[in-house]
Amino acid sequence: MEAKDLKVRAMGLGSYISLKDVVFSRSGRRIFNGVTVDIPRGKITAIMGPSGSGKTTLLRLIGGQLRQDSGSLTVDGHAISELRRKELYKFREKMGMLFQSGALFTDLSVYENVAFPMRVHTKLPEDMINDIVLMKLEAVGLRGARKLMPSELSGGMNRRVALARSIALDPELIMYDEPFAGQDPIGMGVLVKLIRDLNSSMGLTSVLVSHDVKESLSICHYACIIADGKVIGTGTPEELQAHPSEQVQQFLNGHPDGPVPFHYPSSAATEDFGLAGGAS
Amino acid sequence: MIDRIASFGRSSIGFVISIGRAGQFLGGVLSGIPRPVTGFPLLLKQLYSVGVLSLAIIVVSGLFIGMVLGLQGYTILSDFGSEAAIGQMIALTLVRELGPVVTALLFAGRAGSALTAEIGLMKATEQLSSMEMMGVDPLRRVIAPRLWAGFIAMPVLAIIFSMVGIWGGMLVGVEWLGVFEGSYWGNMQASVDFRDDVINGVIKSIVFGFVCAWIAVYQGYDCVPTSAGISSATTKTVVYSSLAVLGLDFVLTAVMFGNF
C-alpha cells in the first residue's frame, strides 16, 4: 500500500478516488471492514477478488448509490457521502459506469441509447448529437448497428453499446463492473482493447472490477485484491505476482485449496458418516 | 403466547415501515418542479400504455356489466311492475359504484401489474441503476410519468365504463325486453344528480387511480430484483390494489352517500 502511494506521488498523479478505513455492512453482514485504497488519476486500476467479496459494492459506494457506515470516501476531492441528492446527480455526470449486463434501455434503439445522456443533460442541437453518437459508436466499432434494438444484439455488442453510452458525455471516471464476464475470447479481446484505448486516448481514470485475473492484469497499471472485507494485496501487476501473501497467490493462480479452503466449514466427517467411536 | 405477541408486533412494525417507505417514495416522486418540455412526451407515452391500451377491456367489461344489470334489473323490477325504473337503477349503480370500482379492479389487473413488472424488470436489468449513474433520477424520469398517467387515466376510463354500461343496459332493457325508451332515459335524467352522483363517482375514481398507480409503481421499484421477486411484486400489486379499492370504496361511500 505504502509502496504504491509513494509511486503514485512520485509520478505526480495524485489519487482521483481515495477510500480510508471504509466500513460497510448490509443486511447484518459486514462487507468491508476497514478498506483503504487509493486510485490514481488517469490510470487503469483493477479491483479483483473472489465472487461475493464486495467488488461491485465498492463501485456502488464510489458512485454514491450506497453509503459507507464509517470511514471516508472521496472522489476528485469530494466526499461522496456528504453530497446532497442534487449535487450527487450533478457529480455523476462526470462518471460513467459499464454494468455487467450492459443495462441498455430496452425500449430505445442503439442510437437512442447512446444519445440518451446528451438529450437529458445538454441542449446540443440534433445534428451535433447525431455526430457525437456516430463517433462514439465508431469508437466501439458499432456504427453500423445504430438502428438495431438491444434485443437484437449479442452479449458482447450489448456491452460495447453500453460502453459508448457511458462515454457519451466524456466523463473523467469510468467504472467497469465485470466487463469480461461471460464473453467469448474474441469479445474479451475487443473489450480489453477498448478499455486500454479509451484510457490512453481520453485520459480517463478507469476502475475495473473483475475476477478475470489474466485479462485484468494485462491492461491495468495498478491492482488491488479484496477478500474477507479487507484489502489483502495491492501494487502493480508485477508486484502482485511476487506478493508474499499465500492468499494473494492462491487467488492469482487459482489454486483450489489454500487459505480459502476447498471444504465448506462442517462438523467432523467421522460424525457425519456415523463412524464416531472407531467403527471397524 | 409471548412468541405470538412478539411475532404480531414484528409484522406490525414491518407493515408500518413499508407504509413509511412507500410514503417517502411518494414524496420523492412528487417533489421537485415538473419540467413540461421533457416530462410531457413521457407522460403522453405512459397515458397511451396505461390508458389507451386498457380501453378494450374497459369497454367490453362495461358493456357486459351494463347488459347483466339490464337483465337482472328487469327481472326484479318487473315483479313490482316498475320496470320503467330500470334506467335509473342501472345509471345510479354504474355511476356511483360499479363504474369506479370495477374500472379500478380491472385497471389493477391490466395496467397495474404491467407497471410493476416493467419497473421490476428495469430494476433487475440494472436499467434504473444505470440511469442513476448517468445523473438521471429514475423517480422523476421513470416513476413520476407512470404515476401521473394512472392518476389521469383512471377517471376517464371510469367515465367511459359507465357510459358503455348504460348503453349496454339500454340494449337489453329497451331493445330486447321492450321497456319504453322515453322512461329509460327520462327516469335516469330525473334521478341522477350531476354533483351528488356523477362528481362523487369521478372523485372516487380519482382516489382509486392514485392509490392503484402508487401501489403499482412502488411495488415495482421496491421489488427484489429476481424473477421470483418480480412475480411476487406483481401479485402484491393486484391483491393490495383490489383490497385498497374495496376498503376505500366503503369509506368514500359512507362519507359521500351516508346521510344517516
Coordinates of C-alpha atoms in Angstrom, one line a residue:
Chain A
M1 CA 0.0 0.0 0.0
E2 CA 2.7 2.4 1.1
A3 CA 4.9 1.5 -1.8
K4 CA 2.1 2.2 -4.2
D5 CA 1.3 5.6 -2.6
L6 CA 4.9 6.5 -2.9
K7 CA 4.9 5.5 -6.6
V8 CA 1.7 7.5 -7.2
R9 CA 3.2 10.6 -5.6
A10 CA 6.4 10.2 -7.4
M11 CA 4.6 10.2 -10.7
G12 CA 2.8 13.4 -9.7
L13 CA -0.6 11.9 -10.4
G14 CA -2.4 12.1 -7.1
S15 CA -5.4 10.0 -6.2
Y16 CA -8.6 10.5 -8.0
I17 CA -10.5 8.2 -5.6
S18 CA -9.5 7.7 -2.1
L19 CA -11.0 5.3 0.5
K20 CA -9.9 5.4 4.1
D21 CA -10.9 2.8 6.6
V22 CA -14.3 2.3 4.9
V23 CA -16.7 0.1 6.8
F24 CA -19.9 -1.1 5.1
S25 CA -22.5 -3.6 6.2
R26 CA -25.6 -4.8 4.5
S27 CA -28.4 -7.0 5.9
G28 CA -26.4 -7.5 9.0
R29 CA -23.4 -8.8 7.0
R30 CA -20.1 -6.9 7.2
I31 CA -18.9 -6.4 3.6
F32 CA -16.0 -4.1 4.2
N33 CA -14.1 -4.0 7.4
G34 CA -11.7 -1.0 7.1
V35 CA -10.8 -0.9 3.4
T36 CA -8.2 1.7 2.4
V37 CA -7.5 2.1 -1.3
D38 CA -6.1 5.0 -3.4
I39 CA -7.0 5.0 -7.1
P40 CA -4.6 7.1 -9.2
R41 CA -5.8 9.7 -11.7
G42 CA -5.7 8.8 -15.4
K43 CA -4.7 5.2 -14.9
I44 CA -6.4 1.8 -15.0
T45 CA -6.9 0.3 -11.6
A46 CA -8.2 -3.3 -11.3
I47 CA -10.1 -4.3 -8.2
M48 CA -10.0 -8.0 -8.0
G49 CA -11.3 -10.6 -5.6
P50 CA -13.3 -13.7 -5.2
S51 CA -17.1 -13.7 -6.0
G52 CA -19.1 -12.2 -3.2
S53 CA -16.1 -10.2 -1.9
G54 CA -17.9 -6.9 -2.5
K55 CA -16.2 -5.6 -5.6
T56 CA -19.5 -4.3 -7.2
T57 CA -20.5 -2.9 -3.8
L58 CA -17.2 -0.9 -3.9
L59 CA -18.3 0.6 -7.3
R60 CA -21.7 1.5 -5.9
L61 CA -20.1 3.2 -2.9
I62 CA -17.9 5.2 -5.3
G63 CA -20.9 6.1 -7.4
G64 CA -22.9 7.2 -4.3
Q65 CA -25.6 4.6 -4.8
L66 CA -24.7 3.2 -1.3
R67 CA -23.2 5.0 1.7
Q68 CA -20.5 3.7 3.9
D69 CA -21.1 3.2 7.6
S70 CA -17.9 4.8 8.6
G71 CA -14.6 5.9 7.1
S72 CA -14.0 8.4 4.3
L73 CA -14.5 8.1 0.6
T74 CA -13.6 11.0 -1.7
V75 CA -13.8 11.2 -5.5
D76 CA -11.8 14.1 -7.0
G77 CA -11.7 15.7 -3.6
H78 CA -15.4 15.5 -2.9
A79 CA -16.7 13.4 0.0
I80 CA -19.4 11.4 -1.9
S81 CA -21.5 10.6 1.2
E82 CA -21.8 14.3 2.1
L83 CA -23.1 15.4 -1.2
R84 CA -26.8 16.4 -1.3
R85 CA -29.0 14.4 -3.7
K86 CA -29.0 17.1 -6.4
E87 CA -25.2 17.6 -6.1
L88 CA -24.7 13.9 -6.3
Y89 CA -26.7 13.6 -9.5
K90 CA -24.8 16.6 -11.0
F91 CA -21.5 15.0 -9.9
R92 CA -22.4 11.7 -11.6
E93 CA -22.3 13.4 -14.9
K94 CA -18.6 13.2 -14.6
M95 CA -18.8 9.4 -14.1
G96 CA -19.5 6.6 -16.5
M97 CA -20.3 3.1 -15.5
L98 CA -20.4 0.0 -17.5
F99 CA -22.8 -2.5 -15.9
Q100 CA -22.2 -6.3 -16.1
S101 CA -25.5 -6.7 -18.0
G102 CA -25.0 -3.6 -20.2
A103 CA -28.2 -2.2 -18.8
L104 CA -29.3 -0.7 -22.1
F105 CA -32.8 0.8 -22.2
T106 CA -34.7 -2.0 -23.9
D107 CA -37.4 0.4 -25.4
L108 CA -34.8 2.5 -27.1
S109 CA -32.6 1.7 -30.2
V110 CA -28.8 1.6 -30.0
Y111 CA -28.7 5.1 -31.4
E112 CA -31.2 6.5 -28.9
N113 CA -29.4 4.7 -26.0
V114 CA -26.2 6.5 -26.8
A115 CA -27.9 9.8 -27.4
F116 CA -29.9 9.5 -24.1
P117 CA -27.4 11.2 -21.7
M118 CA -26.8 14.0 -24.1
R119 CA -30.6 14.6 -24.6
V120 CA -31.1 14.7 -20.9
H121 CA -28.1 16.8 -19.8
T122 CA -27.2 19.0 -22.7
K123 CA -29.1 21.3 -25.1
L124 CA -27.0 20.3 -28.1
P125 CA -28.7 20.6 -31.5
E126 CA -29.8 17.4 -33.1
D127 CA -27.1 17.4 -35.8
M128 CA -24.4 17.7 -33.2
I129 CA -25.9 14.9 -31.1
N130 CA -26.0 12.8 -34.3
D131 CA -22.3 13.4 -34.9
I132 CA -21.3 12.6 -31.4
V133 CA -23.4 9.4 -31.3
L134 CA -21.9 8.2 -34.5
M135 CA -18.3 9.0 -33.2
K136 CA -18.9 7.1 -30.0
L137 CA -20.4 4.1 -31.9
E138 CA -17.5 4.2 -34.3
A139 CA -15.1 4.1 -31.3
V140 CA -16.7 0.8 -30.2
G141 CA -17.0 -0.5 -33.8
L142 CA -20.8 -0.5 -33.9
R143 CA -21.7 2.5 -36.1
G144 CA -23.4 0.1 -38.4
A145 CA -25.6 -1.3 -35.7
R146 CA -27.2 2.0 -34.7
K147 CA -30.7 1.1 -35.9
L148 CA -30.8 -2.2 -34.0
M149 CA -32.8 -2.7 -30.8
P150 CA -30.9 -4.0 -27.7
S151 CA -32.8 -7.4 -28.0
E152 CA -31.1 -7.9 -31.4
L153 CA -27.6 -7.5 -30.1
S154 CA -25.2 -10.2 -28.8
G155 CA -24.0 -10.0 -25.2
G156 CA -20.6 -8.5 -26.3
M157 CA -22.3 -6.0 -28.6
N158 CA -24.6 -5.0 -25.8
R159 CA -21.7 -4.2 -23.6
R160 CA -20.0 -2.2 -26.3
V161 CA -23.0 -0.1 -26.9
A162 CA -23.3 0.4 -23.1
L163 CA -19.6 1.5 -23.2
A164 CA -20.3 4.0 -26.0
R165 CA -23.2 5.3 -23.9
S166 CA -21.1 5.7 -20.7
I167 CA -18.5 7.8 -22.6
A168 CA -21.1 9.9 -24.3
L169 CA -20.6 12.9 -22.0
D170 CA -16.8 12.4 -21.9
P171 CA -16.6 11.5 -18.3
E172 CA -13.4 11.8 -16.1
L173 CA -14.0 8.5 -14.4
I174 CA -15.3 5.2 -15.9
M175 CA -16.1 2.2 -13.8
Y176 CA -16.3 -1.3 -15.4
D177 CA -18.3 -3.9 -13.5
E178 CA -17.1 -7.4 -14.5
P179 CA -16.6 -6.4 -18.2
F180 CA -15.2 -9.8 -19.2
A181 CA -17.8 -12.0 -17.5
G182 CA -19.4 -14.4 -19.9
Q183 CA -17.5 -13.2 -23.0
D184 CA -16.1 -15.4 -25.7
P185 CA -12.4 -14.9 -26.5
I186 CA -13.0 -12.5 -29.3
G187 CA -15.4 -10.4 -27.3
M188 CA -13.0 -10.4 -24.5
G189 CA -10.2 -9.3 -26.8
V190 CA -12.3 -6.5 -28.1
L191 CA -13.2 -5.2 -24.6
V192 CA -9.6 -5.4 -23.5
K193 CA -8.6 -3.3 -26.5
L194 CA -11.4 -0.8 -25.9
I195 CA -10.6 -0.3 -22.2
R196 CA -7.0 0.2 -23.0
D197 CA -7.6 2.6 -25.9
L198 CA -10.2 4.6 -24.1
N199 CA -7.9 5.1 -21.2
S200 CA -5.0 6.2 -23.3
S201 CA -6.9 8.4 -25.8
M202 CA -9.3 10.1 -23.3
G203 CA -7.0 10.1 -20.3
L204 CA -9.8 8.6 -18.2
T205 CA -9.4 7.3 -14.7
S206 CA -10.6 3.7 -15.1
V207 CA -11.7 1.4 -12.3
L208 CA -12.0 -2.2 -13.4
V209 CA -13.8 -4.7 -11.2
S210 CA -13.2 -8.3 -12.3
H211 CA -12.1 -11.7 -11.3
D212 CA -10.6 -12.5 -14.6
V213 CA -7.0 -12.3 -13.4
K214 CA -5.2 -12.7 -16.7
E215 CA -7.1 -10.1 -18.7
S216 CA -7.2 -7.6 -15.8
L217 CA -3.5 -7.8 -15.0
S218 CA -2.7 -7.4 -18.8
I219 CA -4.3 -4.0 -19.0
C220 CA -4.2 -2.4 -15.5
H221 CA -1.5 -0.1 -14.2
Y222 CA -2.4 -1.0 -10.6
A223 CA -4.4 -3.7 -9.0
C224 CA -5.9 -4.3 -5.6
I225 CA -7.2 -7.6 -4.3
I226 CA -10.1 -7.6 -1.8
A227 CA -11.1 -10.6 0.3
D228 CA -12.9 -11.1 3.6
G229 CA -13.8 -7.4 3.7
K230 CA -10.2 -6.2 3.5
V231 CA -7.5 -5.3 1.0
I232 CA -5.1 -8.3 1.0
G233 CA -2.7 -7.1 -1.7
T234 CA -2.1 -4.1 -3.8
G235 CA 0.5 -2.8 -6.2
T236 CA 1.5 -3.0 -9.9
P237 CA 0.8 -6.3 -11.7
E238 CA 4.4 -7.3 -11.3
E239 CA 4.4 -6.5 -7.6
L240 CA 1.3 -8.6 -7.1
Q241 CA 2.8 -11.6 -8.9
A242 CA 5.7 -11.5 -6.5
H243 CA 3.4 -10.9 -3.5
P244 CA 4.4 -12.9 -0.4
S245 CA 0.8 -13.5 0.8
E246 CA -0.4 -17.0 0.3
Q247 CA -4.0 -15.8 -0.1
V248 CA -2.9 -13.5 -2.9
Q249 CA -1.0 -16.3 -4.6
Q250 CA -4.0 -18.7 -4.3
F251 CA -6.3 -16.1 -5.9
L252 CA -3.9 -15.1 -8.7
N253 CA -3.0 -18.7 -9.6
G254 CA -6.4 -20.3 -9.0
H255 CA -5.3 -22.9 -6.5
P256 CA -8.3 -25.0 -5.4
D257 CA -7.1 -25.2 -1.8
G258 CA -5.2 -22.9 0.4
P259 CA -6.0 -20.1 2.8
V260 CA -9.5 -20.2 1.2
P261 CA -10.3 -23.8 2.0
F262 CA -11.8 -26.2 -0.6
H263 CA -14.3 -27.6 2.0
Y264 CA -17.1 -25.5 3.4
P265 CA -16.9 -25.5 7.2
S266 CA -18.5 -28.6 8.6
S267 CA -18.5 -31.0 11.5
A268 CA -16.1 -33.9 11.6
A269 CA -16.5 -36.3 8.7
T270 CA -16.5 -39.3 11.1
E271 CA -19.5 -37.8 12.9
D272 CA -21.5 -37.2 9.6
F273 CA -20.7 -40.7 8.3
G274 CA -21.7 -42.3 11.6
L275 CA -18.2 -43.6 12.2
A276 CA -17.8 -41.9 15.6
G277 CA -16.4 -44.2 18.3
G278 CA -13.9 -46.0 16.0
A279 CA -16.0 -48.4 13.8
S280 CA -14.1 -51.3 12.3
Chain B
M1 CA -48.2 -16.9 23.8
I2 CA -45.4 -14.3 24.3
D3 CA -43.9 -15.6 21.0
R4 CA -47.1 -15.0 19.2
I5 CA -47.4 -11.4 20.5
A6 CA -43.8 -10.8 19.6
S7 CA -44.3 -12.1 16.1
F8 CA -47.5 -10.0 15.7
G9 CA -45.5 -7.0 16.9
R10 CA -42.8 -7.7 14.4
S11 CA -45.1 -8.0 11.5
S12 CA -46.9 -4.8 12.6
I13 CA -43.6 -2.9 12.7
G14 CA -42.7 -4.3 9.3
F15 CA -46.1 -3.1 7.9
V16 CA -45.6 0.4 9.4
I17 CA -42.1 0.5 8.0
S18 CA -43.3 -0.4 4.5
I19 CA -46.1 2.2 4.7
G20 CA -43.4 4.8 5.7
R21 CA -41.1 3.8 2.9
A22 CA -44.0 4.0 0.4
G23 CA -44.8 7.5 1.7
Q24 CA -41.1 8.5 1.4
F25 CA -41.1 7.1 -2.1
L26 CA -44.2 9.1 -3.0
G27 CA -42.6 12.3 -1.6
G28 CA -39.5 11.7 -3.7
V29 CA -41.6 11.2 -6.9
L30 CA -43.9 14.2 -6.3
S31 CA -41.2 16.6 -5.1
G32 CA -39.4 18.9 -7.5
I33 CA -40.7 21.2 -10.2
P34 CA -42.3 19.4 -13.2
R35 CA -40.5 20.0 -16.5
P36 CA -43.2 20.3 -19.1
V37 CA -40.8 20.1 -22.1
T38 CA -39.2 16.8 -21.2
G39 CA -42.0 15.5 -19.0
F40 CA -45.0 15.9 -21.3
P41 CA -43.9 13.4 -24.0
L42 CA -43.0 10.8 -21.3
L43 CA -46.5 11.4 -19.8
L44 CA -48.2 11.0 -23.2
K45 CA -46.4 7.7 -23.8
Q46 CA -47.5 6.4 -20.4
L47 CA -51.1 7.6 -20.9
Y48 CA -51.1 5.6 -24.1
S49 CA -49.8 2.4 -22.5
V50 CA -51.9 2.5 -19.3
G51 CA -55.0 4.4 -20.6
V52 CA -55.5 3.7 -24.3
L53 CA -54.3 0.1 -24.2
S54 CA -56.7 -0.5 -21.3
L55 CA -59.7 0.7 -23.3
A56 CA -60.6 -2.7 -24.9
I57 CA -61.0 -4.5 -21.5
I58 CA -62.9 -1.5 -20.0
V59 CA -65.3 -1.2 -22.9
V60 CA -66.0 -4.9 -23.2
S61 CA -66.5 -5.3 -19.4
G62 CA -68.6 -2.1 -19.2
L63 CA -70.9 -3.4 -22.0
F64 CA -71.4 -6.8 -20.4
I65 CA -71.9 -5.4 -16.9
G66 CA -74.5 -3.0 -18.2
M67 CA -76.3 -5.8 -20.1
V68 CA -76.3 -8.0 -17.0
L69 CA -77.6 -5.1 -14.9
G70 CA -80.4 -4.7 -17.5
L71 CA -81.4 -8.3 -17.3
Q72 CA -81.3 -8.6 -13.5
G73 CA -82.9 -5.2 -13.0
Y74 CA -85.7 -6.1 -15.4
T75 CA -86.3 -9.4 -13.7
I76 CA -86.5 -7.9 -10.2
L77 CA -88.3 -4.7 -11.1
S78 CA -91.0 -6.3 -13.3
D79 CA -92.2 -8.3 -10.2
F80 CA -93.3 -4.9 -8.8
G81 CA -94.4 -3.6 -12.2
S82 CA -91.8 -0.9 -12.1
E83 CA -89.6 -2.0 -14.9
A84 CA -89.7 1.6 -16.2
A85 CA -87.2 2.5 -13.4
I86 CA -84.6 0.3 -14.9
G87 CA -82.7 3.2 -16.5
Q88 CA -82.5 4.9 -13.1
M89 CA -81.2 1.8 -11.4
I90 CA -78.6 1.0 -14.0
A91 CA -77.3 4.6 -14.1
L92 CA -77.0 5.0 -10.4
T93 CA -75.4 1.6 -9.8
L94 CA -72.8 2.3 -12.5
V95 CA -72.1 6.0 -11.8
R96 CA -71.9 5.7 -8.1
E97 CA -70.4 2.2 -7.6
L98 CA -69.6 -0.2 -10.3
G99 CA -68.0 2.3 -12.7
P100 CA -65.2 3.5 -10.4
V101 CA -64.8 0.2 -8.5
V102 CA -64.8 -2.3 -11.4
T103 CA -62.7 0.0 -13.5
A104 CA -60.1 0.2 -10.7
L105 CA -60.1 -3.6 -10.3
L106 CA -59.6 -4.1 -14.0
F107 CA -57.0 -1.3 -14.1
A108 CA -55.1 -3.0 -11.3
G109 CA -55.1 -6.3 -13.2
R110 CA -54.4 -4.9 -16.6
A111 CA -52.2 -1.8 -16.2
G112 CA -51.0 -2.0 -12.5
S113 CA -49.5 -5.4 -12.9
A114 CA -47.8 -4.3 -16.2
L115 CA -46.4 -1.2 -14.5
T116 CA -45.0 -3.3 -11.6
A117 CA -43.5 -5.9 -13.9
E118 CA -42.0 -3.3 -16.2
I119 CA -40.4 -1.3 -13.4
G120 CA -39.3 -4.5 -11.6
L121 CA -37.6 -5.8 -14.8
M122 CA -35.9 -2.4 -15.3
K123 CA -34.6 -2.8 -11.8
A124 CA -33.4 -6.4 -12.3
T125 CA -31.6 -5.5 -15.5
E126 CA -29.9 -2.6 -13.8
Q127 CA -31.6 0.0 -16.1
L128 CA -32.7 2.1 -13.1
S129 CA -29.2 1.9 -11.6
S130 CA -27.6 2.9 -14.9
M131 CA -29.9 5.8 -15.1
E132 CA -28.9 6.9 -11.6
M133 CA -25.2 6.6 -12.6
M134 CA -25.9 8.8 -15.6
G135 CA -27.1 11.5 -13.3
V136 CA -30.8 11.0 -14.2
D137 CA -33.2 10.5 -11.3
P138 CA -35.3 7.4 -12.1
L139 CA -38.0 8.6 -9.7
R140 CA -38.5 11.6 -11.9
R141 CA -37.9 10.0 -15.3
V142 CA -39.5 6.6 -14.9
I143 CA -41.8 6.6 -11.9
A144 CA -43.4 10.0 -12.0
P145 CA -44.9 9.8 -15.5
R146 CA -46.3 6.4 -14.8
L147 CA -47.9 7.6 -11.5
W148 CA -49.4 10.6 -13.1
A149 CA -50.7 8.6 -16.1
G150 CA -52.5 6.2 -13.8
F151 CA -54.0 9.1 -11.9
I152 CA -55.2 10.8 -15.0
A153 CA -56.3 7.7 -16.9
M154 CA -58.5 6.2 -14.2
P155 CA -61.3 8.8 -14.0
V156 CA -61.5 8.9 -17.8
L157 CA -61.7 5.1 -18.0
A158 CA -64.3 5.0 -15.3
I159 CA -66.5 7.5 -17.2
I160 CA -66.2 5.5 -20.4
F161 CA -67.0 2.3 -18.4
S162 CA -70.2 3.9 -17.0
M163 CA -71.3 5.3 -20.4
V164 CA -70.8 2.0 -22.2
G165 CA -72.6 0.2 -19.3
I166 CA -75.6 2.5 -19.6
W167 CA -75.7 1.9 -23.3
G168 CA -75.4 -1.9 -22.7
G169 CA -78.3 -1.7 -20.2
M170 CA -80.4 0.1 -22.8
L171 CA -79.6 -2.6 -25.4
V172 CA -81.1 -5.3 -23.2
G173 CA -83.8 -3.3 -21.4
V174 CA -85.1 -1.2 -24.3
E175 CA -84.2 -3.1 -27.5
W176 CA -84.6 -6.6 -26.2
L177 CA -87.0 -6.6 -23.3
G178 CA -89.2 -3.7 -24.6
V179 CA -89.0 -1.1 -21.8
F180 CA -90.2 2.2 -23.1
E181 CA -87.2 4.2 -24.3
G182 CA -88.6 7.5 -23.0
S183 CA -88.9 6.2 -19.5
Y184 CA -85.5 4.6 -19.6
W185 CA -83.8 7.9 -20.4
G186 CA -86.3 10.1 -18.6
N187 CA -86.2 8.4 -15.2
M188 CA -82.4 8.4 -15.5
Q189 CA -82.3 12.1 -16.2
A190 CA -84.7 12.9 -13.4
S191 CA -82.9 10.9 -10.7
V192 CA -79.2 11.1 -11.4
D193 CA -77.8 14.3 -9.9
F194 CA -74.7 15.6 -11.5
R195 CA -73.0 16.8 -8.3
D196 CA -74.1 14.1 -5.9
D197 CA -73.7 11.2 -8.2
V198 CA -71.5 11.9 -11.2
I199 CA -69.0 14.1 -9.5
N200 CA -68.8 11.8 -6.4
G201 CA -68.2 8.9 -8.8
V202 CA -65.4 10.7 -10.5
I203 CA -63.9 11.7 -7.2
K204 CA -63.9 8.0 -6.2
S205 CA -62.1 7.0 -9.4
I206 CA -59.5 9.8 -8.9
V207 CA -58.8 8.4 -5.5
F208 CA -58.7 4.8 -6.8
G209 CA -56.4 5.9 -9.7
F210 CA -54.0 7.5 -7.4
V211 CA -53.9 4.5 -5.0
C212 CA -53.6 1.9 -7.7
A213 CA -50.9 3.7 -9.6
W214 CA -49.0 4.4 -6.3
I215 CA -49.1 0.7 -5.2
A216 CA -48.1 -0.5 -8.7
V217 CA -45.0 1.8 -9.1
Y218 CA -43.9 1.3 -5.5
Q219 CA -44.1 -2.5 -5.7
G220 CA -42.1 -2.4 -8.9
Y221 CA -39.5 -0.1 -7.5
D222 CA -39.2 -1.9 -4.2
C223 CA -39.2 -5.4 -5.5
V224 CA -36.5 -8.0 -5.0
P225 CA -34.8 -7.9 -8.4
T226 CA -35.1 -11.6 -9.2
S227 CA -37.8 -13.5 -11.3
A228 CA -39.4 -14.7 -8.0
G229 CA -39.3 -11.2 -6.6
I230 CA -40.9 -9.6 -9.7
S231 CA -43.6 -12.3 -9.7
S232 CA -44.4 -11.7 -6.0
A233 CA -44.4 -7.9 -6.5
T234 CA -46.9 -8.2 -9.4
T235 CA -49.2 -10.4 -7.3
K236 CA -49.0 -8.0 -4.4
T237 CA -49.9 -5.1 -6.7
V238 CA -53.1 -6.8 -7.8
V239 CA -54.0 -8.0 -4.3
Y240 CA -53.2 -4.8 -2.4
S241 CA -54.8 -2.6 -5.1
S242 CA -58.0 -4.6 -5.0
L243 CA -58.2 -4.6 -1.3
A244 CA -57.4 -0.9 -1.1
V245 CA -60.0 -0.1 -3.7
L246 CA -62.8 -2.1 -1.9
G247 CA -61.9 -0.7 1.5
L248 CA -61.6 2.9 0.3
D249 CA -64.9 2.5 -1.6
F250 CA -66.7 1.7 1.6
V251 CA -65.1 4.7 3.4
L252 CA -65.9 7.0 0.5
T253 CA -69.4 5.7 0.1
A254 CA -70.1 6.3 3.8
V255 CA -68.8 9.8 3.5
M256 CA -70.5 10.7 0.2
F257 CA -73.8 8.9 0.4
G258 CA -74.3 8.0 4.1
N259 CA -76.8 10.6 5.1
F260 CA -77.5 8.9 8.5

